[in-house]
Amino acid sequence: MSAIVNRRDVDFMLYEMFGLEALLAEPRFAGWDRATIAAVFDTAQTIAETKFLPCAALVDAHEPHFVDGKVVMEPAVGEALRAFAEAGLLAAGFDEAIGGMQLPMLATMMVNGMFQAANVSLANYSFLTIANAHLIEAFGSPEQKTCFLGPLLEGRWFGTMCLSEPQAGSSLSDIRTRAEPLPDGNYRISGSKMWISGGDHELTENIVHLVLAKIPGGPAGVKGISLFIVPRYRVNDDGSIGAWNNIALAGLNHKMGQRGTVNCLLNFGEQGDCIGHLVGEPHKGLGYMFHMMNEARVGVGHGAASLGLAGYLHSLDYARNRPQGRLPHDKDPASPQVAIIEHADVRRMLMAQKAAVEGATALLAYCALLLDRQQTVTDAAELARIGLLLDILTPVAKSWPSEHCLEANKQAIQILGGYGYTRDYPVERIYRDNRLNHIHEGTYAIHGIDLLGRKVSMQGGAALAVLLAEIGSEIEAGLTDPDLACEASALRMALNALDAATRAVIGCGDRNRALANATLYLDAFGEVMIGWLWLWQARVAKARLAEVAGDAFYAGKIAAFRYFFRYRLPGVHAQFALIGALDDTCLAMEVAQFTGF
Amino acid sequence: MSAIVNRRDVDFMLYEMFGLEALLAEPRFAGWDRATIAAVFDTAQTIAETKFLPCAALVDAHEPHFVDGKVVMEPAVGEALRAFAEAGLLAAGFDEAIGGMQLPMLATMMVNGMFQAANVSLANYSFLTIANAHLIEAFGSPEQKTCFLGPLLEGRWFGTMCLSEPQAGSSLSDIRTRAEPLPDGNYRISGSKMWISGGDHELTENIVHLVLAKIPGGPAGVKGISLFIVPRYRVNDDGSIGAWNNIALAGLNHKMGQRGTVNCLLNFGEQGDCIGHLVGEPHKGLGYMFHMMNEARVGVGHGAASLGLAGYLHSLDYARNRPQGRLPHDKDPASPQVAIIEHADVRRMLMAQKAAVEGATALLAYCALLLDRQQTVTDAAELARIGLLLDILTPVAKSWPSEHCLEANKQAIQILGGYGYTRDYPVERIYRDNRLNHIHEGTYAIHGIDLLGRKVSMQGGAALAVLLAEIGSEIEAGLTDPDLACEASALRMALNALDAATRAVIGCGDRNRALANATLYLDAFGEVMIGWLWLWQARVAKARLAEVAGDAFYAGKIAAFRYFFRYRLPGVHAQFALIGALDDTCLAMEVAQFTGF
């Protein structure tokens, strides 16, 4: 059993749930078929298992450190990332025209998931480089594309995203980094950027920072933010590496997890000119950044699900092989101990992990399919529908896995008991790694406000209406099948509760009060989405079971579907009732009341 | 604001909730009054804040390691523990007759909580030494007490508990450590013991291991387990240290958290005779151990709550002082940023922490009061009632804080954002430290089986009946007050749901199925208990508010009470419905169905 992927489930998602074959029939993906895609997965799995996985504990224990002015890290990091780049995987999702493989996002995301499951600390370097290159591809000038995309996609240079500042984490409105125009059309960048993953290292000959900064005289707040390409070393006209660009490492952050990813505070232009190249038009930087956010956030959600999967597979393997104790009815101490998977609570913890991980993966695969269809659909109405679905689902796709696949990791530790709490087993590291996902790429709370404060009401509620219609179709299908009707009906009730709570919130004139429970709304909303995707998975599995009776994989899907509807979904009603009541118990709390002084 | 204790809440628990003054009127505690108890708290708080807290990050970063055959650790560990011992705190809860302070458990537990909040890695050494000495005090021979208790209570020797073995973690029935009788009445111990906290170090001149082992020829399983005192160095008749007792350090465990506590695998008698002294009678070792378990498990629960408190206080302080962002209605980027405590979701996360931490603390203080009353009550019927309450509440008191105060720590990290994920702030360490509490002293699942499989049905349901009567009185009181009646009524409904689910489970003939959701039962049961204790806290706070109108502390108690009943308690109904339905979705899962192969 692989420690990082269940290829059977990958195939289920790609071909049985989300119709990758139909996508491959589109001209854009004409170069691909099921066999060639399987070959990409085979290659990637081998690299992930032989280069990324073996050094995961090592890079956790020996994090990047500072020696003689340089960031030093384990040689295994560079070796793994070179193997990744040499297999062309940095370019997997990019257009053939710029040297990419033009692989569908649906497949690309799942390929990348194997690396996240194996060693997320290393996968971050490629993840950021890909996101960086996507932005330059979408909004860069022809010269910028020529200069930067090749080296990025070949892995000769890596990329970063520089948004946060020490005094302005989530509040980009308050960033202070300045970009002063120079006569040659470039800008002089000055300021500090915090939490920069991959911000300084010797893995590649250059690092391409994408930096949000303000051009003096521009509008206040987020409307005055521009986007700049700021390379660590300046790039000569012939593409060769030039002088150091005055980007100084001001400090390394020492994190709870994801320790193999160097993360730092950078000072731009402190000791001399730091040259930045404006991307697109001035003051539109945040818009460019958000254009890529859907994809990046789906990727973060998939990273959380992949870590959930890694913990699930490890604890499943352990549970199958660790003898301990006896079943409740067996009082004979001379009888042999059973494998712990025989214990009811171990099964429950495995089931909880399966339901969370495979439910999350289905949601993320659905989002990836939507991203792919944005590339192939031409009908304007359908494109609008896809855009709305992505807009409303993205905060959920980022957040639900970050919460519930972290919980899954907690259960993986519990299954291993004392061993799970030691660094001799990977589950505690995975749990530490996964804890980051609610913090970066927008915190949990910010996604709650995004969903409840904007997405459900945007365009007169158009996104929510489209989504409810989509789920409604699945419910209708489920209601016609006696085996699924009970759950389909439960999903209808949950959807009604969601709808009622949403209306109550939208109708509230006090915006602060309306959004006071937005995080809980996001979580309950996510439960309903995962319920929908489990109903969908069960319908597909049941149809396949009619052909291959007794198949354990499909039977397992249906069992996990039942689990989700029995153990999880009923909980949303209490949540939606609370949200719909516009409860302000927390909001009304006075500061002194927390402790009494 | 102290980082480790809210003395206002301590006083509330001691004097306003649990009537410590009435306890102090008992002859056993006649040496104490409110002023002298406050003096103990003052001394302890100073030591915790000046000796334990400052080195918490240090001992986490530099865990014990092996140099030239010895375990080496930071000098700060020994300094802190010496200060603790020199203040007499190891002996705080012990009888004056053996050199103790005879402090009530209610106060002792809260005193110890400050050390757990400050640096649980160090507090473990004293915690284990105290538990060890309690066992010897209760079951040791006069000679054993004379020999061991003095050095333990003075902190010249530390104690351990040696239960688990590599092949038998939770399943003590399967331990293999042997104890062969010697002609002089002692025993020769041989075997390996795993997860031994404080198992090897140079902090004290001797280490007193309490070891579970089997005397050959005894009954199989747990009925053949005996308890032995096995010192690291043999003790001469005059009490001086003798020869090494052949207890070899076989390996150090490297944990996710609680890294300052050395934890190891020990081999007994591998290279020569290892002498053990039988405690009490042969084959009764597990009974002796369980006699002390209630107290130890309440202590573990309080450790979890104390870590919850440490995270709460830190994130509260941060939230009050960190400026970031603006309220939803403020669209002016030129307006000043607000402290993040102004944000609704930050308040929610603080409230969730307060409700969990103070709710758990109230439950634990109630259990401590019951332990104290076991020492002072003489009426047999009342003693039986107290015993039943402790029996049924102990698994909850150990487990609910371990789950929900860990969640509280997760929220503390979230409030600090990226900073919370770094080792520059204590909250990520506290979260790692707290993750252990569901694993040691009986896992979550084991306490679930203990509660649902034994405690609720023991003596014909006598323990549950006594508990329901206790809670019923509080509900009756609440129903008479319009301000509390709504919640009192909700608690009544929750209690009815608990009762119905319990009956359904007890009536099920299939024991494996009946206990399949025991962990969920334990959690939901815990929610009801915490609801009861919040109703109780609110009643007391409301009565005090009538005297000191507008007091923020009491108002905060009432707000947290409302929070718990609005945000948490409604969730139990879905849980009890599931449990009462005897759902076997997880239990029925076949192994191959988890992944399909």
XYZ file of N, CA, C and O in Angstrom, chain A residues 341-412:
288
model
N -7.410 -2.743 14.276
C -8.492 -2.367 13.352
C -9.783 -3.101 13.698
O -10.874 -2.706 13.270
N -9.674 -4.146 14.504
C -10.881 -4.855 14.938
C -11.660 -4.076 15.994
O -12.835 -4.351 16.227
N -11.027 -3.126 16.645
C -11.712 -2.361 17.687
C -12.644 -1.314 17.069
O -12.259 -0.582 16.160
N -13.838 -1.251 17.616
C -14.856 -0.371 17.037
C -14.382 1.073 16.933
O -14.599 1.736 15.917
N -13.727 1.574 17.974
C -13.371 2.993 17.933
C -12.250 3.277 16.948
O -12.178 4.372 16.387
N -11.378 2.305 16.731
C -10.347 2.479 15.703
C -11.010 2.541 14.328
O -10.667 3.384 13.494
N -11.986 1.671 14.118
C -12.728 1.744 12.841
C -13.428 3.084 12.682
O -13.476 3.650 11.595
N -13.992 3.561 13.779
C -14.670 4.865 13.699
C -13.681 5.960 13.322
O -13.966 6.817 12.477
N -12.505 5.918 13.919
C -11.510 6.957 13.608
C -10.989 6.826 12.174
O -10.657 7.823 11.534
N -10.906 5.594 11.681
C -10.516 5.408 10.278
C -11.629 5.895 9.349
O -11.367 6.566 8.341
N -12.855 5.573 9.717
C -13.987 6.000 8.892
C -14.085 7.522 8.867
O -14.341 8.122 7.811
N -13.888 8.137 10.019
C -13.945 9.601 10.089
C -12.887 10.205 9.170
O -13.143 11.193 8.467
N -11.706 9.611 9.162
C -10.646 10.107 8.283
C -11.014 9.911 6.814
O -10.834 10.804 5.991
N -11.515 8.707 6.510
C -11.889 8.419 5.117
C -12.960 9.404 4.633
O -12.850 9.968 3.538
N -13.975 9.605 5.471
C -15.082 10.482 5.078
C -14.590 11.910 4.865
O -15.000 12.593 3.920
N -13.693 12.359 5.725
C -13.180 13.728 5.605
C -12.270 13.852 4.381
O -12.405 14.782 3.580
N -11.360 12.912 4.237
C -10.343 13.023 3.192
C -10.963 12.827 1.813
O -10.725 13.623 0.887
N -11.753 11.789 1.657
C -12.318 11.535 0.328
C -13.451 12.501 0.009
O -13.674 12.834 -1.160
N -14.147 12.975 1.036
C -15.146 14.017 0.813
C -14.479 15.305 0.353
O -14.911 15.940 -0.616
N -13.415 15.689 1.039
C -12.680 16.907 0.668
C -12.082 16.769 -0.728
O -12.145 17.694 -1.542
N -11.521 15.604 -0.996
C -10.887 15.401 -2.308
C -11.915 15.540 -3.429
O -11.628 16.125 -4.489
N -13.110 15.029 -3.190
C -14.156 15.150 -4.215
C -14.514 16.612 -4.454
O -14.683 17.046 -5.604
N -14.614 17.380 -3.371
C -14.927 18.806 -3.526
C -13.834 19.516 -4.318
O -14.099 20.332 -5.206
N -12.594 19.182 -4.015
C -11.474 19.845 -4.672
C -11.372 19.413 -6.127
O -11.060 20.227 -7.011
N -11.637 18.152 -6.383
C -11.606 17.680 -7.768
C -12.712 18.352 -8.580
O -12.515 18.711 -9.746
N -13.862 18.543 -7.933
C -14.957 19.241 -8.620
C -14.538 20.670 -8.985
O -14.768 21.139 -10.098
N -13.887 21.355 -8.040
C -13.398 22.716 -8.315
C -12.364 22.704 -9.436
O -12.351 23.595 -10.295
N -11.481 21.706 -9.421
C -10.465 21.613 -10.480
C -11.125 21.402 -11.833
O -10.709 21.988 -12.845
N -12.157 20.595 -11.849
C -12.895 20.384 -13.103
C -13.490 21.700 -13.596
O -13.447 22.016 -14.793
N -14.034 22.479 -12.677
C -14.582 23.787 -13.057
C -13.485 24.680 -13.631
O -13.699 25.387 -14.634
N -12.306 24.646 -13.015
C -11.185 25.453 -13.533
C -10.814 24.987 -14.943
O -10.521 25.798 -15.828
N -10.828 23.677 -15.164
C -10.551 23.168 -16.506
C -11.614 23.603 -17.501
O -11.310 23.983 -18.635
N -12.858 23.561 -17.051
C -13.935 23.899 -17.979
C -13.922 25.385 -18.329
O -14.381 25.782 -19.407
N -13.346 26.192 -17.446
C -13.155 27.601 -17.813
C -12.257 27.735 -19.041
O -12.303 28.726 -19.762
N -11.420 26.735 -19.269
C -10.498 26.760 -20.413
C -11.121 26.197 -21.684
O -10.613 26.420 -22.773
N -12.178 25.392 -21.527
C -12.689 24.685 -22.714
C -14.080 25.143 -23.129
O -14.437 25.022 -24.303
N -14.848 25.660 -22.181
C -16.213 26.071 -22.516
C -16.183 27.393 -23.276
O -15.369 28.262 -22.975
N -17.058 27.533 -24.256
C -17.116 28.793 -25.001
C -18.438 29.520 -24.779
O -18.521 30.730 -24.945
N -19.456 28.764 -24.396
C -20.765 29.373 -24.179
C -20.716 30.343 -22.993
O -20.314 29.979 -21.882
N -21.130 31.569 -23.257
C -20.972 32.627 -22.248
C -21.800 32.351 -21.001
O -21.332 32.576 -19.867
N -23.008 31.849 -21.185
C -23.860 31.595 -20.023
C -23.260 30.488 -19.159
O -23.250 30.570 -17.924
N -22.758 29.465 -19.818
C -22.155 28.360 -19.070
C -20.874 28.827 -18.370
O -20.602 28.446 -17.230
N -20.107 29.662 -19.049
C -18.899 30.217 -18.423
C -19.261 31.036 -17.183
O -18.572 30.973 -16.160
N -20.324 31.788 -17.295
C -20.758 32.598 -16.147
C -21.165 31.686 -14.992
O -20.835 31.938 -13.826
N -21.859 30.607 -15.328
C -22.303 29.663 -14.306
C -21.097 29.026 -13.606
O -21.042 28.918 -12.382
N -20.118 28.626 -14.394
C -18.907 28.023 -13.836
C -18.177 29.018 -12.927
O -17.731 28.677 -11.830
N -18.097 30.255 -13.399
C -17.426 31.285 -12.601
C -18.110 31.494 -11.261
O -17.456 31.618 -10.218
N -19.440 31.485 -11.288
C -20.191 31.664 -10.036
C -19.962 30.491 -9.088
O -19.774 30.677 -7.884
N -19.982 29.291 -9.638
C -19.751 28.110 -8.797
C -18.374 28.169 -8.150
O -18.204 27.881 -6.961
N -17.379 28.545 -8.931
C -16.026 28.634 -8.385
C -15.926 29.724 -7.322
O -15.282 29.537 -6.280
N -16.583 30.842 -7.592
C -16.514 31.940 -6.631
C -17.081 31.529 -5.279
O -16.504 31.818 -4.233
N -18.197 30.843 -5.300
C -18.841 30.519 -4.024
C -18.198 29.312 -3.357
O -18.160 29.201 -2.129
N -17.635 28.408 -4.141
C -17.071 27.194 -3.549
C -15.634 27.355 -3.073
O -15.169 26.599 -2.214
N -14.909 28.329 -3.631
C -13.488 28.432 -3.292
C -13.220 28.617 -1.799
O -12.375 27.909 -1.238
N -13.928 29.537 -1.097
C -13.637 29.625 0.356
C -13.906 28.319 1.089
O -13.206 27.996 2.059
N -14.899 27.568 0.621
C -15.210 26.289 1.257
C -14.118 25.264 0.936
O -13.672 24.522 1.810
N -13.701 25.250 -0.314
C -12.695 24.282 -0.760
C -11.362 24.504 -0.069
O -10.584 23.573 0.139
N -11.091 25.742 0.302
C -9.859 26.043 1.032
C -10.006 25.702 2.510
O -9.071 25.217 3.137
N -11.179 25.954 3.070
C -11.316 25.926 4.529
C -11.785 24.592 5.101
O -11.291 24.171 6.152
N -12.753 23.966 4.471
C -13.289 22.725 5.062
C -12.187 21.677 5.200
O -12.033 21.079 6.273
N -11.376 21.458 4.170
C -10.275 20.491 4.337
C -9.272 20.924 5.396
O -8.728 20.089 6.129
N -9.037 22.228 5.513
C -8.064 22.707 6.507
C -8.524 22.386 7.920
O -7.707 22.136 8.806
N -9.824 22.383 8.142
C -10.363 22.066 9.463
C -10.479 20.553 9.646
O -9.976 19.994 10.629
N -11.100 19.899 8.725
C -11.503 18.517 8.978
C -10.428 17.502 8.608
O -10.443 16.380 9.129
N -9.519 17.883 7.770
C -8.395 16.967 7.514
C -7.312 17.142 8.583
O -6.536 16.217 8.830
N -7.300 18.287 9.247
C -6.473 18.411 10.454
C -7.045 17.520 11.558
O -6.305 16.816 12.253
N -8.351 17.528 11.701
C -8.994 16.623 12.653
C -8.673 15.177 12.306
O -8.449 14.346 13.188
N -8.672 14.883 11.017
C -8.328 13.524 10.583
C -6.912 13.171 11.048
O -6.661 12.070 11.545
N -5.997 14.104 10.923
C -4.625 13.867 11.376
C -4.569 13.646 12.885
O -3.772 12.855 13.384
N -5.421 14.352 13.610
C -5.487 14.170 15.064
C -5.897 12.732 15.376
O -5.356 12.106 16.292
N -6.829 12.220 14.587
C -7.282 10.840 14.788
C -6.220 9.830 14.369
O -6.091 8.762 14.978
N -5.451 10.170 13.356
C -4.356 9.275 12.956
C -3.365 9.113 14.105
O -2.918 7.999 14.411
